[in-house]
Amino acid sequence: MTHSRFDTRLGLAVTLAVTAFLIGPVLLSVSAGLTRNYFVGLDSGLTLKWVAQVWELYADTIWRSYAVALITLGVTLAIGVPAAWVLTLYPGRLARLLEELLTLPVAVPGLATALALIVSWGSVGWLRSSVAFIVIGHVLFTLPFMVRAARAGMQGSDLRTLDEAAATLGASHRQRFFDIVVPAARSGIVTGALTVVTLSIGEFNLTWLLHTPLTKTLPVGLADSYASMRLEVASAYTLVFLLMLLPLMIGLQWFAARSTRSGGLALGAST
């Protein structure tokens, strides 16, 4: 009993230490964005002036980041979920090879992927100067996460057996995919969607090389504010970043948890 209590306390202490190490710098940065003068500290007083200045200068980067993330999510869903289903239906060497090829953009540094896109498609003027160029980069980077998460959901539900049973009853490929595969693998798909959105909004390395002055996103604007503005403005940008990102993450996690519960209930009822 004593040994168990010691392990519990040690685990709690380690958790608190890690949490303080991770959250502490963020809290300090947020507080700097709310003080009149960072070098004086809280004694200088609190203000929302820096937050208002950030919103005035960088509001377009916030909405652009949301648009890029949502478009990226739509494309990865349209490509990644069917691809995961094909890889699940036809396992083997070819499937493993295709999955490894899909993970290449994750293994390769983002700057290298961006450079490859610029060399390949940078001469297409309208594409190079549009947000679509950033979306292409984000799709390449996030697609493996969608495929892996969706495939994990499909493998865990024994969908191959259900698919074969539906096929013997005369269901078409489209009916089997939308009526059986997608609902049963919903938890994995939602997990992949959560990963795609958060990675897209926070992605910097690839976006930094692909963006133009008119297509900045949130992380690029944050780097720009740290390089060219007062520390208080850059810290206020961090605060705005968190205020825009955290509700989205919490909402997606809530939806993922709800989908997991409902998916488990539906699968149990069907069996």
mmCIF file of C-alpha atoms in Angstrom:
data_model
loop_
_atom_site.group_PDB
_atom_site.id
_atom_site.type_symbol
_atom_site.label_atom_id
_atom_site.label_comp_id
_atom_site.label_asym_id
_atom_site.label_seq_id
_atom_site.Cartn_x
_atom_site.Cartn_y
_atom_site.Cartn_z
ATOM 1 C CA MET A 1 0.000 0.000 0.000
ATOM 2 C CA THR A 2 2.842 2.379 0.898
ATOM 3 C CA HIS A 3 4.634 1.595 -2.347
ATOM 4 C CA SER A 4 1.439 2.302 -4.309
ATOM 5 C CA ARG A 5 0.977 5.673 -2.600
ATOM 6 C CA PHE A 6 4.589 6.591 -3.342
ATOM 7 C CA ASP A 7 4.136 5.757 -7.035
ATOM 8 C CA THR A 8 0.969 7.833 -7.143
ATOM 9 C CA ARG A 9 2.605 10.839 -5.527
ATOM 10 C CA LEU A 10 5.676 10.518 -7.743
ATOM 11 C CA GLY A 11 3.501 10.355 -10.842
ATOM 12 C CA LEU A 12 1.512 13.386 -9.706
ATOM 13 C CA ALA A 13 4.710 15.331 -8.997
ATOM 14 C CA VAL A 14 6.158 14.508 -12.421
ATOM 15 C CA THR A 15 2.882 15.479 -14.111
ATOM 16 C CA LEU A 16 2.769 18.808 -12.286
ATOM 17 C CA ALA A 17 6.411 19.513 -13.112
ATOM 18 C CA VAL A 18 5.907 18.784 -16.807
ATOM 19 C CA THR A 19 2.721 20.868 -16.849
ATOM 20 C CA ALA A 20 4.489 23.798 -15.204
ATOM 21 C CA PHE A 21 7.367 23.499 -17.660
ATOM 22 C CA LEU A 22 5.014 23.532 -20.648
ATOM 23 C CA ILE A 23 2.378 26.002 -19.490
ATOM 24 C CA GLY A 24 4.601 28.385 -17.536
ATOM 25 C CA PRO A 25 6.225 30.052 -20.560
ATOM 26 C CA VAL A 26 2.826 30.400 -22.244
ATOM 27 C CA LEU A 27 1.365 32.133 -19.184
ATOM 28 C CA LEU A 28 4.338 34.474 -19.003
ATOM 29 C CA SER A 29 3.932 35.347 -22.674
ATOM 30 C CA VAL A 30 0.202 35.970 -22.251
ATOM 31 C CA SER A 31 0.794 38.203 -19.226
ATOM 32 C CA ALA A 32 3.366 40.185 -21.229
ATOM 33 C CA GLY A 33 0.702 40.863 -23.847
ATOM 34 C CA LEU A 34 -1.602 42.339 -21.225
ATOM 35 C CA THR A 35 0.856 44.648 -19.465
ATOM 36 C CA ARG A 36 1.579 48.222 -20.496
ATOM 37 C CA ASN A 37 5.330 47.676 -20.276
ATOM 38 C CA TYR A 38 6.797 44.173 -20.136
ATOM 39 C CA PHE A 39 10.099 45.331 -18.627
ATOM 40 C CA VAL A 40 8.328 47.048 -15.747
ATOM 41 C CA GLY A 41 5.947 44.124 -15.257
ATOM 42 C CA LEU A 42 2.464 44.091 -13.772
ATOM 43 C CA ASP A 43 3.293 47.253 -11.829
ATOM 44 C CA SER A 44 2.929 49.168 -15.105
ATOM 45 C CA GLY A 45 -0.734 48.185 -15.238
ATOM 46 C CA LEU A 46 -2.910 46.003 -17.432
ATOM 47 C CA THR A 47 -4.182 46.946 -20.874
ATOM 48 C CA LEU A 48 -5.889 45.481 -23.936
ATOM 49 C CA LYS A 49 -4.184 47.977 -26.244
ATOM 50 C CA TRP A 50 -1.731 45.430 -27.592
ATOM 51 C CA VAL A 51 -4.470 42.890 -28.277
ATOM 52 C CA ALA A 52 -6.451 45.514 -30.189
ATOM 53 C CA GLN A 53 -3.348 46.413 -32.175
ATOM 54 C CA VAL A 54 -2.745 42.771 -33.059
ATOM 55 C CA TRP A 55 -6.338 42.369 -34.213
ATOM 56 C CA GLU A 56 -6.086 45.486 -36.338
ATOM 57 C CA LEU A 57 -2.831 44.384 -37.981
ATOM 58 C CA TYR A 58 -3.241 40.623 -38.241
ATOM 59 C CA ALA A 59 -6.961 39.745 -38.230
ATOM 60 C CA ASP A 60 -6.721 38.645 -41.858
ATOM 61 C CA THR A 61 -4.088 36.029 -40.973
ATOM 62 C CA ILE A 62 -6.434 34.510 -38.396
ATOM 63 C CA TRP A 63 -9.373 34.067 -40.766
ATOM 64 C CA ARG A 64 -7.027 32.893 -43.530
ATOM 65 C CA SER A 65 -5.599 30.217 -41.246
ATOM 66 C CA TYR A 66 -9.090 28.972 -40.438
ATOM 67 C CA ALA A 67 -9.969 28.877 -44.141
ATOM 68 C CA VAL A 68 -6.772 26.992 -45.026
ATOM 69 C CA ALA A 69 -7.346 24.497 -42.197
ATOM 70 C CA LEU A 70 -10.967 23.817 -43.168
ATOM 71 C CA ILE A 71 -10.165 23.440 -46.874
ATOM 72 C CA THR A 72 -7.252 21.166 -45.992
ATOM 73 C CA LEU A 73 -9.583 19.107 -43.821
ATOM 74 C CA GLY A 74 -12.108 18.764 -46.648
ATOM 75 C CA VAL A 75 -9.463 17.609 -49.126
ATOM 76 C CA THR A 76 -7.852 15.148 -46.721
ATOM 77 C CA LEU A 77 -11.265 13.673 -45.888
ATOM 78 C CA ALA A 78 -12.127 13.274 -49.565
ATOM 79 C CA ILE A 79 -8.792 11.604 -50.344
ATOM 80 C CA GLY A 80 -7.675 10.055 -47.076
ATOM 81 C CA VAL A 81 -10.774 8.122 -45.998
ATOM 82 C CA PRO A 82 -11.248 6.266 -49.331
ATOM 83 C CA ALA A 83 -7.485 5.648 -49.467
ATOM 84 C CA ALA A 84 -7.571 4.177 -45.947
ATOM 85 C CA TRP A 85 -10.457 1.923 -46.969
ATOM 86 C CA VAL A 86 -8.603 0.644 -50.042
ATOM 87 C CA LEU A 87 -5.487 -0.049 -47.948
ATOM 88 C CA THR A 88 -7.644 -1.909 -45.429
ATOM 89 C CA LEU A 89 -9.411 -3.990 -48.073
ATOM 90 C CA TYR A 90 -6.220 -4.969 -49.874
ATOM 91 C CA PRO A 91 -3.438 -5.439 -47.324
ATOM 92 C CA GLY A 92 -0.044 -6.633 -48.455
ATOM 93 C CA ARG A 93 3.290 -5.398 -49.748
ATOM 94 C CA LEU A 94 1.759 -2.911 -52.163
ATOM 95 C CA ALA A 95 -0.443 -1.439 -49.433
ATOM 96 C CA ARG A 96 2.539 -1.095 -47.103
ATOM 97 C CA LEU A 97 4.565 0.536 -49.882
ATOM 98 C CA LEU A 98 1.800 3.034 -50.631
ATOM 99 C CA GLU A 99 1.432 3.861 -46.943
ATOM 100 C CA GLU A 100 5.171 4.459 -46.648
ATOM 101 C CA LEU A 101 5.073 6.757 -49.674
ATOM 102 C CA LEU A 102 2.245 8.706 -48.039
ATOM 103 C CA THR A 103 4.394 9.306 -44.952
ATOM 104 C CA LEU A 104 7.313 10.777 -46.927
ATOM 105 C CA PRO A 105 6.131 14.408 -46.536
ATOM 106 C CA VAL A 106 6.155 13.886 -42.754
ATOM 107 C CA ALA A 107 9.675 12.423 -42.738
ATOM 108 C CA VAL A 108 11.062 15.114 -45.053
ATOM 109 C CA PRO A 109 11.604 18.595 -43.527
ATOM 110 C CA GLY A 110 8.807 21.021 -44.320
ATOM 111 C CA LEU A 111 11.192 23.434 -46.022
ATOM 112 C CA ALA A 112 12.294 20.672 -48.404
ATOM 113 C CA THR A 113 8.678 19.844 -49.288
ATOM 114 C CA ALA A 114 7.918 23.528 -49.842
ATOM 115 C CA LEU A 115 10.984 23.921 -52.046
ATOM 116 C CA ALA A 116 9.917 20.922 -54.124
ATOM 117 C CA LEU A 117 6.480 22.483 -54.622
ATOM 118 C CA ILE A 118 8.000 25.804 -55.643
ATOM 119 C CA VAL A 119 10.318 24.108 -58.143
ATOM 120 C CA SER A 120 7.443 22.048 -59.566
ATOM 121 C CA TRP A 121 4.589 24.557 -59.590
ATOM 122 C CA GLY A 122 6.096 27.921 -58.709
ATOM 123 C CA SER A 123 6.052 29.026 -62.339
ATOM 124 C CA VAL A 124 2.245 28.906 -62.380
ATOM 125 C CA GLY A 125 1.690 32.544 -61.454
ATOM 126 C CA TRP A 126 -1.893 32.435 -60.195
ATOM 127 C CA LEU A 127 -1.184 29.345 -58.083
ATOM 128 C CA ARG A 128 2.040 30.662 -56.560
ATOM 129 C CA SER A 129 0.352 33.836 -55.346
ATOM 130 C CA SER A 130 -2.819 32.195 -54.015
ATOM 131 C CA VAL A 131 -3.822 30.481 -50.793
ATOM 132 C CA ALA A 132 -4.342 27.300 -52.810
ATOM 133 C CA PHE A 133 -0.568 26.846 -52.939
ATOM 134 C CA ILE A 134 -0.436 26.744 -49.132
ATOM 135 C CA VAL A 135 -3.403 24.347 -49.051
ATOM 136 C CA ILE A 136 -1.551 21.933 -51.352
ATOM 137 C CA GLY A 137 1.409 21.954 -48.999
ATOM 138 C CA HIS A 138 -0.778 21.411 -45.954
ATOM 139 C CA VAL A 139 -2.602 18.513 -47.640
ATOM 140 C CA LEU A 140 0.697 16.795 -48.412
ATOM 141 C CA PHE A 141 1.790 17.251 -44.810
ATOM 142 C CA THR A 142 -1.440 16.215 -43.050
ATOM 143 C CA LEU A 143 -2.802 13.500 -45.372
ATOM 144 C CA PRO A 144 -0.746 10.688 -43.751
ATOM 145 C CA PHE A 145 -2.271 11.490 -40.354
ATOM 146 C CA MET A 146 -5.792 11.243 -41.761
ATOM 147 C CA VAL A 147 -5.066 7.971 -43.553
ATOM 148 C CA ARG A 148 -3.457 6.363 -40.491
ATOM 149 C CA ALA A 149 -6.210 7.473 -38.099
ATOM 150 C CA ALA A 150 -9.030 6.409 -40.444
ATOM 151 C CA ARG A 151 -7.352 3.085 -41.160
ATOM 152 C CA ALA A 152 -6.929 2.398 -37.445
ATOM 153 C CA GLY A 153 -10.663 2.931 -36.978
ATOM 154 C CA MET A 154 -11.448 0.617 -39.868
ATOM 155 C CA GLN A 155 -9.135 -2.151 -38.716
ATOM 156 C CA GLY A 156 -10.513 -2.046 -35.197
ATOM 157 C CA SER A 157 -14.104 -2.614 -36.352
ATOM 158 C CA ASP A 158 -13.525 -5.703 -38.546
ATOM 159 C CA LEU A 159 -15.065 -3.832 -41.449
ATOM 160 C CA ARG A 160 -13.794 -6.257 -44.056
ATOM 161 C CA THR A 161 -16.205 -8.886 -42.751
ATOM 162 C CA LEU A 162 -19.084 -6.405 -42.647
ATOM 163 C CA ASP A 163 -18.237 -5.217 -46.157
ATOM 164 C CA GLU A 164 -18.223 -8.744 -47.539
ATOM 165 C CA ALA A 165 -21.555 -9.474 -45.857
ATOM 166 C CA ALA A 166 -23.114 -6.330 -47.329
ATOM 167 C CA ALA A 167 -21.716 -7.171 -50.773
ATOM 168 C CA THR A 168 -23.350 -10.601 -50.684
ATOM 169 C CA LEU A 169 -26.653 -8.861 -49.944
ATOM 170 C CA GLY A 170 -26.289 -6.736 -53.089
ATOM 171 C CA ALA A 171 -25.080 -3.423 -51.636
ATOM 172 C CA SER A 172 -23.086 -1.260 -54.046
ATOM 173 C CA HIS A 173 -19.580 0.036 -53.330
ATOM 174 C CA ARG A 174 -21.024 3.478 -52.608
ATOM 175 C CA GLN A 175 -23.670 2.119 -50.221
ATOM 176 C CA ARG A 176 -21.151 -0.007 -48.358
ATOM 177 C CA PHE A 177 -18.723 2.869 -48.007
ATOM 178 C CA PHE A 178 -21.148 5.533 -46.753
ATOM 179 C CA ASP A 179 -23.571 3.293 -44.821
ATOM 180 C CA ILE A 180 -21.113 0.869 -43.200
ATOM 181 C CA VAL A 181 -17.500 1.972 -43.441
ATOM 182 C CA VAL A 182 -17.791 5.656 -42.555
ATOM 183 C CA PRO A 183 -20.173 5.251 -39.569
ATOM 184 C CA ALA A 184 -18.188 2.340 -38.100
ATOM 185 C CA ALA A 185 -14.842 4.139 -38.495
ATOM 186 C CA ARG A 186 -16.212 7.503 -37.379
ATOM 187 C CA SER A 187 -14.072 7.762 -34.246
ATOM 188 C CA GLY A 188 -10.862 7.253 -36.230
ATOM 189 C CA ILE A 189 -11.969 9.721 -38.884
ATOM 190 C CA VAL A 190 -12.803 12.375 -36.286
ATOM 191 C CA THR A 191 -9.444 11.803 -34.591
ATOM 192 C CA GLY A 192 -7.747 12.298 -37.950
ATOM 193 C CA ALA A 193 -9.780 15.460 -38.531
ATOM 194 C CA LEU A 194 -8.708 16.855 -35.154
ATOM 195 C CA THR A 195 -5.075 16.159 -36.008
ATOM 196 C CA VAL A 196 -5.340 17.699 -39.475
ATOM 197 C CA VAL A 197 -6.965 20.929 -38.265
ATOM 198 C CA THR A 198 -4.548 21.511 -35.396
ATOM 199 C CA LEU A 199 -1.491 20.712 -37.526
ATOM 200 C CA SER A 200 -2.682 22.966 -40.340
ATOM 201 C CA ILE A 201 -3.385 25.958 -38.103
ATOM 202 C CA GLY A 202 -0.046 25.677 -36.315
ATOM 203 C CA GLU A 203 2.166 24.695 -39.294
ATOM 204 C CA PHE A 204 5.025 27.148 -39.860
ATOM 205 C CA ASN A 205 8.067 25.658 -41.625
ATOM 206 C CA LEU A 206 6.339 24.714 -44.858
ATOM 207 C CA THR A 207 4.018 27.722 -44.844
ATOM 208 C CA TRP A 208 6.842 30.186 -44.292
ATOM 209 C CA LEU A 209 8.390 29.297 -47.659
ATOM 210 C CA LEU A 210 5.100 28.994 -49.550
ATOM 211 C CA HIS A 211 3.419 32.193 -48.395
ATOM 212 C CA THR A 212 3.498 35.603 -50.025
ATOM 213 C CA PRO A 213 2.970 38.988 -48.308
ATOM 214 C CA LEU A 214 -0.735 38.656 -49.138
ATOM 215 C CA THR A 215 -1.152 35.048 -47.966
ATOM 216 C CA LYS A 216 0.252 35.076 -44.436
ATOM 217 C CA THR A 217 -1.225 32.647 -41.930
ATOM 218 C CA LEU A 218 -1.354 32.748 -38.132
ATOM 219 C CA PRO A 219 2.088 31.237 -37.385
ATOM 220 C CA VAL A 220 3.772 33.339 -40.079
ATOM 221 C CA GLY A 221 2.113 36.478 -38.713
ATOM 222 C CA LEU A 222 3.263 35.491 -35.228
ATOM 223 C CA ALA A 223 6.878 35.199 -36.406
ATOM 224 C CA ASP A 224 6.540 38.520 -38.204
ATOM 225 C CA SER A 225 5.229 40.205 -35.070
ATOM 226 C CA TYR A 226 8.124 38.879 -32.982
ATOM 227 C CA ALA A 227 10.635 40.095 -35.575
ATOM 228 C CA SER A 228 9.257 43.571 -36.232
ATOM 229 C CA MET A 229 7.079 44.634 -33.287
ATOM 230 C CA ARG A 230 7.410 45.323 -29.567
ATOM 231 C CA LEU A 231 7.553 42.288 -27.317
ATOM 232 C CA GLU A 232 4.149 43.223 -25.882
ATOM 233 C CA VAL A 233 2.583 43.092 -29.362
ATOM 234 C CA ALA A 234 4.145 39.711 -30.104
ATOM 235 C CA SER A 235 2.947 38.366 -26.749
ATOM 236 C CA ALA A 236 -0.553 39.725 -27.401
ATOM 237 C CA TYR A 237 -0.462 37.856 -30.720
ATOM 238 C CA THR A 238 0.235 34.664 -28.776
ATOM 239 C CA LEU A 239 -2.819 35.400 -26.635
ATOM 240 C CA VAL A 240 -5.006 35.934 -29.701
ATOM 241 C CA PHE A 241 -3.610 32.738 -31.217
ATOM 242 C CA LEU A 242 -4.614 30.752 -28.129
ATOM 243 C CA LEU A 243 -8.045 32.364 -27.884
ATOM 244 C CA MET A 244 -8.769 31.408 -31.497
ATOM 245 C CA LEU A 245 -7.256 27.913 -31.364
ATOM 246 C CA LEU A 246 -8.331 26.542 -27.975
ATOM 247 C CA PRO A 247 -12.134 26.675 -28.526
ATOM 248 C CA LEU A 248 -11.701 24.878 -31.837
ATOM 249 C CA MET A 249 -9.525 22.174 -30.267
ATOM 250 C CA ILE A 250 -11.898 21.700 -27.335
ATOM 251 C CA GLY A 251 -14.877 21.475 -29.682
ATOM 252 C CA LEU A 252 -13.214 18.903 -31.918
ATOM 253 C CA GLN A 253 -12.078 16.823 -28.943
ATOM 254 C CA TRP A 254 -15.616 16.878 -27.535
ATOM 255 C CA PHE A 255 -16.984 15.781 -30.894
ATOM 256 C CA ALA A 256 -14.331 13.042 -31.143
ATOM 257 C CA ALA A 257 -15.229 11.704 -27.692
ATOM 258 C CA ARG A 258 -18.932 11.785 -28.508
ATOM 259 C CA SER A 259 -18.337 10.031 -31.832
ATOM 260 C CA THR A 260 -16.299 7.333 -30.105
ATOM 261 C CA ARG A 261 -19.097 6.645 -27.620
ATOM 262 C CA SER A 262 -21.858 6.663 -30.233
ATOM 263 C CA GLY A 263 -19.762 4.572 -32.618
ATOM 264 C CA GLY A 264 -19.144 1.994 -29.904
ATOM 265 C CA LEU A 265 -22.857 1.837 -29.068
ATOM 266 C CA ALA A 266 -23.807 1.490 -32.739
ATOM 267 C CA LEU A 267 -21.241 -1.262 -33.306
ATOM 268 C CA GLY A 268 -22.418 -3.109 -30.203
ATOM 269 C CA ALA A 269 -26.044 -2.884 -31.353
ATOM 270 C CA SER A 270 -25.181 -4.195 -34.820
ATOM 271 C CA THR A 271 -23.347 -7.210 -33.377
#
